[in-house]
Amino acid sequence: MEIKNILPVGTVVTLKDVDVNIIISGYCSVSEKNPEYTWDYSGFLFPIGYIGEESIVSFDTEQIEKVITYGFQDEEQLRYMEEFKKILATIEKNGKEA
């Protein structure tokens, strides 16, 4: 993950080669199909949202084609991002794959 460009939860993006919008709902996603790999983001189809586990989309920064709108940011979220960057640095240091 590109640490300096972490997108906030609630950001809506389009992914390369996908014709739907995705709303970011979380970070450092791990799937049952590949539990050794850590995805940068998790999200849901927008505007549908969560409709079951099969609706969760995991993706990496380089798959994002376009940012449609950014999620809400306030002081609490910005503080969280500073702590989260430290966690990401540890993950990147150890490699995305275990």
C-alpha positions as YAML, in Angstrom:
chain: A
units: angstrom
residues:
- id: 1
  name: MET
  ca: [0.00, 0.00, 0.00]
- id: 2
  name: GLU
  ca: [1.24, 3.48, -0.80]
- id: 3
  name: ILE
  ca: [1.37, 4.83, 2.75]
- id: 4
  name: LYS
  ca: [1.13, 8.52, 1.86]
- id: 5
  name: ASN
  ca: [-2.13, 8.04, -0.09]
- id: 6
  name: ILE
  ca: [-4.39, 6.04, 2.21]
- id: 7
  name: LEU
  ca: [-7.98, 6.70, 1.22]
- id: 8
  name: PRO
  ca: [-10.49, 7.19, 4.05]
- id: 9
  name: VAL
  ca: [-13.36, 4.82, 4.74]
- id: 10
  name: GLY
  ca: [-16.38, 5.94, 2.74]
- id: 11
  name: THR
  ca: [-14.34, 6.84, -0.34]
- id: 12
  name: VAL
  ca: [-16.00, 5.68, -3.57]
- id: 13
  name: VAL
  ca: [-13.68, 4.41, -6.32]
- id: 14
  name: THR
  ca: [-13.79, 2.64, -9.63]
- id: 15
  name: LEU
  ca: [-11.42, -0.23, -10.25]
- id: 16
  name: LYS
  ca: [-9.59, -1.01, -13.47]
- id: 17
  name: ASP
  ca: [-11.57, -3.38, -15.72]
- id: 18
  name: VAL
  ca: [-14.66, -3.22, -13.47]
- id: 19
  name: ASP
  ca: [-17.84, -1.35, -14.42]
- id: 20
  name: VAL
  ca: [-19.16, -0.69, -10.90]
- id: 21
  name: ASN
  ca: [-18.30, 1.71, -8.09]
- id: 22
  name: ILE
  ca: [-16.84, 0.40, -4.82]
- id: 23
  name: ILE
  ca: [-17.15, 2.11, -1.43]
- id: 24
  name: ILE
  ca: [-14.14, 1.53, 0.83]
- id: 25
  name: SER
  ca: [-15.13, -0.01, 4.16]
- id: 26
  name: GLY
  ca: [-11.82, -1.15, 5.63]
- id: 27
  name: TYR
  ca: [-8.11, -1.82, 5.37]
- id: 28
  name: CYS
  ca: [-5.71, -4.78, 5.35]
- id: 29
  name: SER
  ca: [-8.27, -7.30, 4.16]
- id: 30
  name: VAL
  ca: [-7.48, -11.03, 4.20]
- id: 31
  name: SER
  ca: [-9.62, -13.50, 2.27]
- id: 32
  name: GLU
  ca: [-10.34, -17.14, 3.05]
- id: 33
  name: LYS
  ca: [-9.20, -18.09, -0.46]
- id: 34
  name: ASN
  ca: [-5.72, -16.63, 0.10]
- id: 35
  name: PRO
  ca: [-5.15, -16.09, 3.84]
- id: 36
  name: GLU
  ca: [-1.42, -15.38, 3.39]
- id: 37
  name: TYR
  ca: [-2.04, -12.26, 1.32]
- id: 38
  name: THR
  ca: [-3.06, -8.89, 2.76]
- id: 39
  name: TRP
  ca: [-5.13, -6.70, 0.44]
- id: 40
  name: ASP
  ca: [-4.88, -2.92, 0.85]
- id: 41
  name: TYR
  ca: [-8.64, -2.30, 1.02]
- id: 42
  name: SER
  ca: [-11.99, -3.96, 1.41]
- id: 43
  name: GLY
  ca: [-15.30, -2.57, 0.29]
- id: 44
  name: PHE
  ca: [-18.74, -3.12, -1.16]
- id: 45
  name: LEU
  ca: [-20.55, -2.34, -4.37]
- id: 46
  name: PHE
  ca: [-21.89, 1.20, -4.28]
- id: 47
  name: PRO
  ca: [-24.71, 2.05, -3.66]
- id: 48
  name: ILE
  ca: [-25.80, -1.49, -2.77]
- id: 49
  name: GLY
  ca: [-23.53, -2.02, 0.26]
- id: 50
  name: TYR
  ca: [-23.22, -5.20, 2.27]
- id: 51
  name: ILE
  ca: [-25.64, -7.95, 1.27]
- id: 52
  name: GLY
  ca: [-23.66, -10.94, 2.51]
- id: 53
  name: GLU
  ca: [-20.07, -12.16, 2.62]
- id: 54
  name: GLU
  ca: [-20.03, -12.70, -1.14]
- id: 55
  name: SER
  ca: [-20.48, -8.93, -1.60]
- id: 56
  name: ILE
  ca: [-17.12, -8.07, 0.01]
- id: 57
  name: VAL
  ca: [-14.56, -6.82, -2.50]
- id: 58
  name: SER
  ca: [-10.85, -6.89, -1.63]
- id: 59
  name: PHE
  ca: [-8.41, -4.88, -3.74]
- id: 60
  name: ASP
  ca: [-5.04, -3.16, -3.83]
- id: 61
  name: THR
  ca: [-4.16, 0.49, -4.43]
- id: 62
  name: GLU
  ca: [-2.81, -0.17, -7.92]
- id: 63
  name: GLN
  ca: [-6.21, -1.55, -8.98]
- id: 64
  name: ILE
  ca: [-7.91, 1.80, -8.37]
- id: 65
  name: GLU
  ca: [-8.60, 3.61, -11.62]
- id: 66
  name: LYS
  ca: [-10.43, 6.67, -10.31]
- id: 67
  name: VAL
  ca: [-11.57, 8.25, -7.04]
- id: 68
  name: ILE
  ca: [-15.21, 9.33, -7.39]
- id: 69
  name: THR
  ca: [-15.53, 10.99, -3.97]
- id: 70
  name: TYR
  ca: [-13.53, 10.98, -0.74]
- id: 71
  name: GLY
  ca: [-14.85, 9.68, 2.57]
- id: 72
  name: PHE
  ca: [-15.34, 11.86, 5.62]
- id: 73
  name: GLN
  ca: [-12.22, 13.10, 7.40]
- id: 74
  name: ASP
  ca: [-11.99, 14.79, 10.78]
- id: 75
  name: GLU
  ca: [-9.33, 15.08, 13.49]
- id: 76
  name: GLU
  ca: [-10.10, 11.64, 14.89]
- id: 77
  name: GLN
  ca: [-9.79, 10.00, 11.48]
- id: 78
  name: LEU
  ca: [-6.52, 11.84, 10.77]
- id: 79
  name: ARG
  ca: [-5.09, 10.64, 14.13]
- id: 80
  name: TYR
  ca: [-6.16, 7.11, 13.28]
- id: 81
  name: MET
  ca: [-4.42, 7.35, 9.91]
- id: 82
  name: GLU
  ca: [-1.14, 8.34, 11.60]
- id: 83
  name: GLU
  ca: [-1.31, 5.23, 13.80]
- id: 84
  name: PHE
  ca: [-2.42, 3.10, 10.87]
- id: 85
  name: LYS
  ca: [0.61, 4.23, 8.83]
- id: 86
  name: LYS
  ca: [2.85, 2.77, 11.55]
- id: 87
  name: ILE
  ca: [1.02, -0.55, 11.31]
- id: 88
  name: LEU
  ca: [1.30, -0.53, 7.51]
- id: 89
  name: ALA
  ca: [5.02, 0.16, 7.69]
- id: 90
  name: THR
  ca: [5.39, -2.98, 9.81]
- id: 91
  name: ILE
  ca: [3.35, -5.03, 7.33]
- id: 92
  name: GLU
  ca: [5.36, -3.72, 4.39]
- id: 93
  name: LYS
  ca: [8.63, -4.37, 6.20]
- id: 94
  name: ASN
  ca: [7.61, -7.99, 6.73]
- id: 95
  name: GLY
  ca: [6.17, -8.31, 3.22]
- id: 96
  name: LYS
  ca: [2.54, -8.49, 2.11]
- id: 97
  name: GLU
  ca: [2.76, -12.26, 1.95]
- id: 98
  name: ALA
  ca: [3.56, -14.26, 5.07]
...
